[in-house]
Amino acid sequence: MDFPAELKRLSSEVERGIDLYLPPASTPPGRLHEAMRYSLQAGGKRLRPVLVLATARLFPPQSPSPDPLAAAVAIECLHTYSLIHDDLPCMDNDDLRRGRPTAHRQFDEATALLAGDALLTHAFALLATAYASNPSLAHALVSELADASGSRRLIGGQMADLLAEKNERITAADLEFIHLSKTAAMIEAAMVLGGLIASADESAIATLRRAGRHLGLAFQIRDDVLDATADSATLGKTAGKDAKAGKTTFVKLHGLEESQRLARAQSDAARDAVRELRGDRGFLLALIDSMSTRAR
Ligand code: GRG
């Protein structure tokens, strides 16, 4: 398998889906739809939607086989909303995202807030409409994404992260809760959405959850390492902002070397979980590898 070529193919499929499933920029009010597309079409690694597509095809095709593309776009809409809101002045107050001015810098704060709200809502509308012919699947997908992005996980993780800022007594367990909620929940959900679309059984779904959780933690530890070691131009977002904000990160808590060891251990655990699944796991295993060595 040619991993870079396959990643490019799946990423192009995601770009096509984004253009297909998002209202055109000319839809009134044009400024809002332009802002939604501005943030979503700025690039990004597309990890979560690629995971949906790659996980769905691990399992034998059903008849009829639901197309995972709408679910892939839905999770990217949700992820992008969280980035737009995270960059707002009341949160991280950041100027750079995906190599471009953040949404509130390019437009204004109210437009950015509304574009984030609209992407969040659109994610669920997309799942409800694209899978309407299979109501139990639509229900399972909506429940999964709602659970991963709600007050106990994504939003809860963001709240815990804000509360933890400048708190010098954050423990490794506190930090793990924040990152399991903020980062790993969405990566886990991406793999589970792919499994649900492919009618994976309960045991395979549990394995996908475990793989996603480990991959999510590996991804976040790598993110902390990059924040401490890479530059803003490479990252496409402001580097060094965790230390500046006084945030407790894996690097602050464990040091660089130990953080790199922890990231490797989480990647290994993700790979072990994926190897428990049947089907052609080559692409997913290579994707886990590429995430552990990524430069942005
Ligand atoms: C609900 C307001 C609100 C926030 C949710 C996800 C989140 C909390 C904030 C985003 C900022 C952040 C540092 C999150 C941790 C997860 C993470 C590393 C996100 C960036 O994901 P990438 O690197 O981004 O996949 P691209 O741009 O490549 O899609």
GROMACS .gro file of C-alpha atoms and ligand atoms in nm:
model
  325
    1MET     CA    1   0.000   0.000   0.000
    2ASP     CA    2   0.128   0.344  -0.096
    3PHE     CA    3   0.037   0.533   0.226
    4PRO     CA    4   0.100   0.893   0.105
    5ALA     CA    5  -0.103   0.831  -0.214
    6GLU     CA    6  -0.388   0.670  -0.019
    7LEU     CA    7  -0.390   0.952   0.239
    8LYS     CA    8  -0.405   1.204  -0.044
    9ARG     CA    9  -0.692   1.016  -0.205
   10LEU     CA   10  -0.896   1.004   0.118
   11SER     CA   11  -0.817   1.370   0.198
   12SER     CA   12  -0.936   1.473  -0.152
   13GLU     CA   13  -1.254   1.276  -0.090
   14VAL     CA   14  -1.303   1.474   0.233
   15GLU     CA   15  -1.249   1.806   0.046
   16ARG     CA   16  -1.507   1.698  -0.212
   17GLY     CA   17  -1.752   1.607   0.068
   18ILE     CA   18  -1.702   1.941   0.242
   19ASP     CA   19  -1.783   2.129  -0.077
   20LEU     CA   20  -2.081   1.903  -0.144
   21TYR     CA   21  -2.237   1.906   0.202
   22LEU     CA   22  -2.180   2.267   0.308
   23PRO     CA   23  -2.426   2.538   0.199
   24PRO     CA   24  -2.274   2.747  -0.085
   25ALA     CA   25  -2.102   3.068   0.028
   26SER     CA   26  -2.369   3.264  -0.161
   27THR     CA   27  -2.651   3.123   0.060
   28PRO     CA   28  -2.803   3.416   0.254
   29PRO     CA   29  -2.666   3.546   0.480
   30GLY     CA   30  -2.356   3.521   0.259
   31ARG     CA   31  -2.117   3.651   0.526
   32LEU     CA   32  -2.203   3.364   0.761
   33HIS     CA   33  -2.170   3.092   0.497
   34GLU     CA   34  -1.850   3.249   0.371
   35ALA     CA   35  -1.706   3.238   0.725
   36MET     CA   36  -1.809   2.872   0.769
   37ARG     CA   37  -1.635   2.780   0.444
   38TYR     CA   38  -1.334   3.003   0.522
   39SER     CA   39  -1.253   2.804   0.837
   40LEU     CA   40  -1.348   2.463   0.705
   41GLN     CA   41  -1.174   2.497   0.370
   42ALA     CA   42  -0.851   2.637   0.517
   43GLY     CA   43  -0.693   2.292   0.508
   44GLY     CA   44  -0.607   2.110   0.827
   45LYS     CA   45  -0.484   1.755   0.849
   46ARG     CA   46  -0.836   1.607   0.814
   47LEU     CA   47  -0.739   1.336   1.063
   48ARG     CA   48  -1.090   1.281   1.202
   49PRO     CA   49  -1.276   1.252   0.868
   50VAL     CA   50  -1.001   1.035   0.720
   51LEU     CA   51  -1.035   0.808   1.025
   52VAL     CA   52  -1.412   0.778   0.960
   53LEU     CA   53  -1.351   0.673   0.598
   54ALA     CA   54  -1.059   0.441   0.676
   55THR     CA   55  -1.237   0.270   0.966
   56ALA     CA   56  -1.561   0.215   0.772
   57ARG     CA   57  -1.384   0.020   0.501
   58LEU     CA   58  -1.213  -0.216   0.747
   59PHE     CA   59  -1.538  -0.413   0.766
   60PRO     CA   60  -1.707  -0.623   0.496
   61PRO     CA   61  -1.941  -0.415   0.275
   62GLN     CA   62  -2.314  -0.436   0.359
   63SER     CA   63  -2.599  -0.430   0.115
   64PRO     CA   64  -2.687  -0.147   0.090
   65SER     CA   65  -2.363   0.009   0.223
   66PRO     CA   66  -2.419   0.356   0.372
   67ASP     CA   67  -2.167   0.612   0.242
   68PRO     CA   68  -1.940   0.728   0.529
   69LEU     CA   69  -1.863   1.063   0.358
   70ALA     CA   70  -2.143   1.264   0.522
   71ALA     CA   71  -2.034   1.141   0.868
   72ALA     CA   72  -1.673   1.231   0.783
   73VAL     CA   73  -1.781   1.585   0.691
   74ALA     CA   74  -2.001   1.610   1.003
   75ILE     CA   75  -1.712   1.538   1.239
   76GLU     CA   76  -1.487   1.786   1.055
   77CYS     CA   77  -1.762   2.052   1.090
   78LEU     CA   78  -1.775   1.983   1.462
   79HIS     CA   79  -1.397   1.986   1.502
   80THR     CA   80  -1.371   2.314   1.308
   81TYR     CA   81  -1.637   2.478   1.526
   82SER     CA   82  -1.432   2.386   1.833
   83LEU     CA   83  -1.121   2.544   1.678
   84ILE     CA   84  -1.305   2.866   1.584
   85HIS     CA   85  -1.445   2.900   1.938
   86ASP     CA   86  -1.115   2.801   2.098
   87ASP     CA   87  -0.941   3.086   1.911
   88LEU     CA   88  -1.190   3.356   2.024
   89PRO     CA   89  -1.068   3.638   2.251
   90CYS     CA   90  -1.265   3.493   2.548
   91MET     CA   91  -1.074   3.162   2.511
   92ASP     CA   92  -0.721   3.142   2.363
   93ASN     CA   93  -0.738   3.475   2.177
   94ASP     CA   94  -0.536   3.347   1.885
   95ASP     CA   95  -0.455   3.512   1.551
   96LEU     CA   96  -0.340   3.217   1.343
   97ARG     CA   97  -0.514   2.889   1.256
   98ARG     CA   98  -0.447   2.647   0.972
   99GLY     CA   99  -0.191   2.895   0.840
  100ARG     CA  100  -0.445   3.176   0.804
  101PRO     CA  101  -0.587   3.454   1.023
  102THR     CA  102  -0.838   3.305   1.267
  103ALA     CA  103  -1.208   3.349   1.182
  104HIS     CA  104  -1.259   3.642   1.422
  105ARG     CA  105  -0.953   3.818   1.276
  106GLN     CA  106  -1.063   3.762   0.917
  107PHE     CA  107  -1.429   3.851   0.983
  108ASP     CA  108  -1.526   3.976   1.331
  109GLU     CA  109  -1.594   3.819   1.667
  110ALA     CA  110  -1.972   3.788   1.629
  111THR     CA  111  -1.944   3.634   1.281
  112ALA     CA  112  -1.683   3.384   1.406
  113LEU     CA  113  -1.904   3.289   1.702
  114LEU     CA  114  -2.203   3.236   1.473
  115ALA     CA  115  -2.001   3.046   1.211
  116GLY     CA  116  -1.888   2.808   1.489
  117ASP     CA  117  -2.246   2.769   1.615
  118ALA     CA  118  -2.368   2.703   1.261
  119LEU     CA  119  -2.100   2.438   1.195
  120LEU     CA  120  -2.190   2.263   1.520
  121THR     CA  121  -2.558   2.258   1.426
  122HIS     CA  122  -2.481   2.158   1.068
  123ALA     CA  123  -2.289   1.850   1.187
  124PHE     CA  124  -2.601   1.703   1.346
  125ALA     CA  125  -2.833   1.813   1.062
  126LEU     CA  126  -2.602   1.634   0.820
  127LEU     CA  127  -2.609   1.307   1.016
  128ALA     CA  128  -2.988   1.325   1.058
  129THR     CA  129  -3.056   1.390   0.689
  130ALA     CA  130  -2.783   1.190   0.512
  131TYR     CA  131  -2.869   0.868   0.701
  132ALA     CA  132  -3.247   0.926   0.724
  133SER     CA  133  -3.321   0.610   0.526
  134ASN     CA  134  -3.162   0.407   0.809
  135PRO     CA  135  -3.315   0.564   1.125
  136SER     CA  136  -3.137   0.335   1.373
  137LEU     CA  137  -2.799   0.422   1.215
  138ALA     CA  138  -2.882   0.795   1.212
  139HIS     CA  139  -2.978   0.771   1.579
  140ALA     CA  140  -2.657   0.586   1.672
  141LEU     CA  141  -2.439   0.838   1.484
  142VAL     CA  142  -2.612   1.142   1.637
  143SER     CA  143  -2.588   0.991   1.988
  144GLU     CA  144  -2.220   0.907   1.945
  145LEU     CA  145  -2.122   1.253   1.821
  146ALA     CA  146  -2.340   1.429   2.080
  147ASP     CA  147  -2.184   1.228   2.360
  148ALA     CA  148  -1.828   1.296   2.240
  149SER     CA  149  -1.885   1.669   2.194
  150GLY     CA  150  -2.105   1.749   2.495
  151SER     CA  151  -2.057   1.880   2.847
  152ARG     CA  152  -1.897   1.561   2.977
  153ARG     CA  153  -1.633   1.534   2.705
  154LEU     CA  154  -1.525   1.795   2.443
  155ILE     CA  155  -1.689   2.099   2.604
  156GLY     CA  156  -1.628   1.960   2.955
  157GLY     CA  157  -1.261   1.911   2.868
  158GLN     CA  158  -1.238   2.270   2.748
  159MET     CA  159  -1.395   2.392   3.075
  160ALA     CA  160  -1.157   2.179   3.283
  161ASP     CA  161  -0.866   2.311   3.074
  162LEU     CA  162  -0.967   2.673   3.136
  163LEU     CA  163  -1.006   2.603   3.510
  164ALA     CA  164  -0.664   2.436   3.514
  165GLU     CA  165  -0.482   2.731   3.358
  166LYS     CA  166  -0.229   2.875   3.600
  167ASN     CA  167  -0.318   2.606   3.856
  168GLU     CA  168   0.023   2.478   3.956
  169ARG     CA  169  -0.119   2.170   4.129
  170ILE     CA  170  -0.251   1.993   3.819
  171THR     CA  171  -0.174   1.620   3.842
  172ALA     CA  172  -0.105   1.369   3.565
  173ALA     CA  173  -0.457   1.232   3.623
  174ASP     CA  174  -0.613   1.581   3.582
  175LEU     CA  175  -0.420   1.632   3.261
  176GLU     CA  176  -0.524   1.293   3.128
  177PHE     CA  177  -0.890   1.378   3.196
  178ILE     CA  178  -0.856   1.705   3.003
  179HIS     CA  179  -0.695   1.543   2.702
  180LEU     CA  180  -0.917   1.236   2.699
  181SER     CA  181  -1.212   1.476   2.692
  182LYS     CA  182  -1.082   1.751   2.465
  183THR     CA  183  -0.877   1.562   2.210
  184ALA     CA  184  -0.926   1.186   2.239
  185ALA     CA  185  -1.308   1.199   2.252
  186MET     CA  186  -1.333   1.327   1.894
  187ILE     CA  187  -1.069   1.088   1.761
  188GLU     CA  188  -1.244   0.798   1.935
  189ALA     CA  189  -1.580   0.917   1.794
  190ALA     CA  190  -1.434   0.930   1.440
  191MET     CA  191  -1.336   0.563   1.458
  192VAL     CA  192  -1.667   0.463   1.618
  193LEU     CA  193  -1.870   0.652   1.352
  194GLY     CA  194  -1.680   0.458   1.085
  195GLY     CA  195  -1.754   0.131   1.267
  196LEU     CA  196  -2.124   0.211   1.313
  197ILE     CA  197  -2.164   0.293   0.942
  198ALA     CA  198  -2.005  -0.041   0.855
  199SER     CA  199  -2.235  -0.229   1.102
  200ALA     CA  200  -1.940  -0.338   1.318
  201ASP     CA  201  -2.046  -0.555   1.613
  202GLU     CA  202  -2.027  -0.445   1.977
  203SER     CA  203  -1.692  -0.605   2.040
  204ALA     CA  204  -1.536  -0.435   1.735
  205ILE     CA  205  -1.687  -0.100   1.843
  206ALA     CA  206  -1.528  -0.143   2.188
  207THR     CA  207  -1.192  -0.214   2.023
  208LEU     CA  208  -1.228   0.094   1.799
  209ARG     CA  209  -1.302   0.304   2.110
  210ARG     CA  210  -0.986   0.178   2.276
  211ALA     CA  211  -0.778   0.240   1.964
  212GLY     CA  212  -0.922   0.592   1.928
  213ARG     CA  213  -0.857   0.679   2.292
  214HIS     CA  214  -0.491   0.572   2.270
  215LEU     CA  215  -0.444   0.745   1.935
  216GLY     CA  216  -0.607   1.059   2.080
  217LEU     CA  217  -0.367   1.066   2.375
  218ALA     CA  218  -0.068   1.001   2.147
  219PHE     CA  219  -0.188   1.283   1.921
  220GLN     CA  220  -0.222   1.528   2.211
  221ILE     CA  221   0.115   1.444   2.364
  222ARG     CA  222   0.273   1.499   2.020
  223ASP     CA  223   0.082   1.829   2.004
  224ASP     CA  224   0.232   1.938   2.337
  225VAL     CA  225   0.580   1.839   2.215
  226LEU     CA  226   0.532   2.035   1.890
  227ASP     CA  227   0.397   2.337   2.077
  228ALA     CA  228   0.722   2.339   2.278
  229THR     CA  229   0.962   2.266   1.991
  230ALA     CA  230   0.822   2.375   1.651
  231ASP     CA  231   0.767   2.721   1.499
  232SER     CA  232   0.438   2.892   1.412
  233ALA     CA  233   0.501   2.885   1.035
  234THR     CA  234   0.538   2.505   1.038
  235LEU     CA  235   0.243   2.450   1.272
  236GLY     CA  236   0.011   2.700   1.098
  237LYS     CA  237  -0.091   2.811   1.448
  238THR     CA  238   0.087   3.002   1.724
  239ALA     CA  239   0.372   2.795   1.870
  240GLY     CA  240   0.477   2.814   2.234
  241LYS     CA  241   0.140   2.938   2.350
  242ASP     CA  242   0.094   2.670   2.620
  243ALA     CA  243   0.403   2.781   2.812
  244LYS     CA  244   0.308   3.147   2.764
  245ALA     CA  245  -0.041   3.084   2.904
  246GLY     CA  246   0.112   2.898   3.201
  247LYS     CA  247  -0.069   2.581   3.097
  248THR     CA  248   0.021   2.245   3.242
  249THR     CA  249   0.108   2.019   2.950
  250PHE     CA  250   0.267   1.677   2.916
  251VAL     CA  251   0.598   1.854   2.846
  252LYS     CA  252   0.571   2.073   3.156
  253LEU     CA  253   0.469   1.780   3.376
  254HIS     CA  254   0.698   1.506   3.242
  255GLY     CA  255   0.970   1.682   3.036
  256LEU     CA  256   1.035   1.641   2.664
  257GLU     CA  257   1.201   1.302   2.664
  258GLU     CA  258   0.945   1.132   2.888
  259SER     CA  259   0.661   1.292   2.687
  260GLN     CA  260   0.804   1.142   2.370
  261ARG     CA  261   0.821   0.803   2.542
  262LEU     CA  262   0.460   0.838   2.661
  263ALA     CA  263   0.348   0.930   2.308
  264ARG     CA  264   0.522   0.621   2.168
  265ALA     CA  265   0.355   0.400   2.432
  266GLN     CA  266   0.010   0.539   2.344
  267SER     CA  267   0.075   0.491   1.970
  268ASP     CA  268   0.184   0.132   2.035
  269ALA     CA  269  -0.135   0.067   2.234
  270ALA     CA  270  -0.345   0.216   1.950
  271ARG     CA  271  -0.169  -0.008   1.696
  272ASP     CA  272  -0.218  -0.316   1.918
  273ALA     CA  273  -0.591  -0.243   1.938
  274VAL     CA  274  -0.621  -0.197   1.560
  275ARG     CA  275  -0.437  -0.528   1.506
  276GLU     CA  276  -0.718  -0.703   1.701
  277LEU     CA  277  -0.959  -0.612   1.420
  278ARG     CA  278  -1.002  -0.814   1.103
  279GLY     CA  279  -0.981  -0.658   0.758
  280ASP     CA  280  -0.704  -0.468   0.585
  281ARG     CA  281  -0.552  -0.264   0.868
  282GLY     CA  282  -0.246  -0.146   0.674
  283PHE     CA  283  -0.365   0.209   0.613
  284LEU     CA  284  -0.483   0.266   0.972
  285LEU     CA  285  -0.156   0.134   1.115
  286ALA     CA  286   0.043   0.361   0.883
  287LEU     CA  287  -0.181   0.656   0.978
  288ILE     CA  288  -0.108   0.597   1.348
  289ASP     CA  289   0.266   0.590   1.266
  290SER     CA  290   0.245   0.910   1.065
  291MET     CA  291   0.062   1.089   1.348
  292SER     CA  292   0.332   0.996   1.597
  293THR     CA  293   0.605   1.151   1.382
  294ARG     CA  294   0.405   1.444   1.241
  295ALA     CA  295   0.571   1.785   1.218
  296ARG     CA  296   0.246   1.990   1.236
  297GRG     C1  297  -1.601   2.368   2.254
  297GRG     C2  298  -1.498   2.600   2.264
  297GRG     C3  299  -1.482   2.455   2.257
  297GRG     C4  300  -1.362   2.403   2.253
  297GRG     C5  301  -1.338   2.259   2.247
  297GRG     C6  302  -1.106   2.102   2.077
  297GRG     C7  303  -1.106   2.220   2.165
  297GRG     C8  304  -1.197   2.226   2.283
  297GRG     C9  305  -1.024   2.321   2.140
  297GRG    C10  306  -0.930   2.322   2.026
  297GRG    C11  307  -0.789   2.358   2.062
  297GRG    C12  308  -0.705   2.241   2.098
  297GRG    C13  309  -0.561   2.265   2.125
  297GRG    C14  310  -0.756   2.121   2.107
  297GRG    C15  311  -0.684   2.002   2.133
  297GRG    C16  312  -0.703   1.912   2.017
  297GRG    C17  313  -0.622   1.954   1.904
  297GRG    C18  314  -0.476   1.925   1.910
  297GRG    C19  315  -0.680   2.016   1.803
  297GRG    C20  316  -0.613   2.051   1.677
  297GRG     O1  317  -0.639   1.943   1.591
  297GRG     P1  318  -0.557   1.923   1.458
  297GRG     O2  319  -0.411   1.936   1.485
  297GRG     O3  320  -0.606   2.050   1.374
  297GRG     O4  321  -0.604   1.797   1.395
  297GRG     P2  322  -0.625   2.062   1.216
  297GRG     O5  323  -0.624   2.212   1.193
  297GRG     O6  324  -0.512   1.991   1.148
  297GRG     O7  325  -0.759   2.002   1.187
   0.00000   0.00000   0.00000
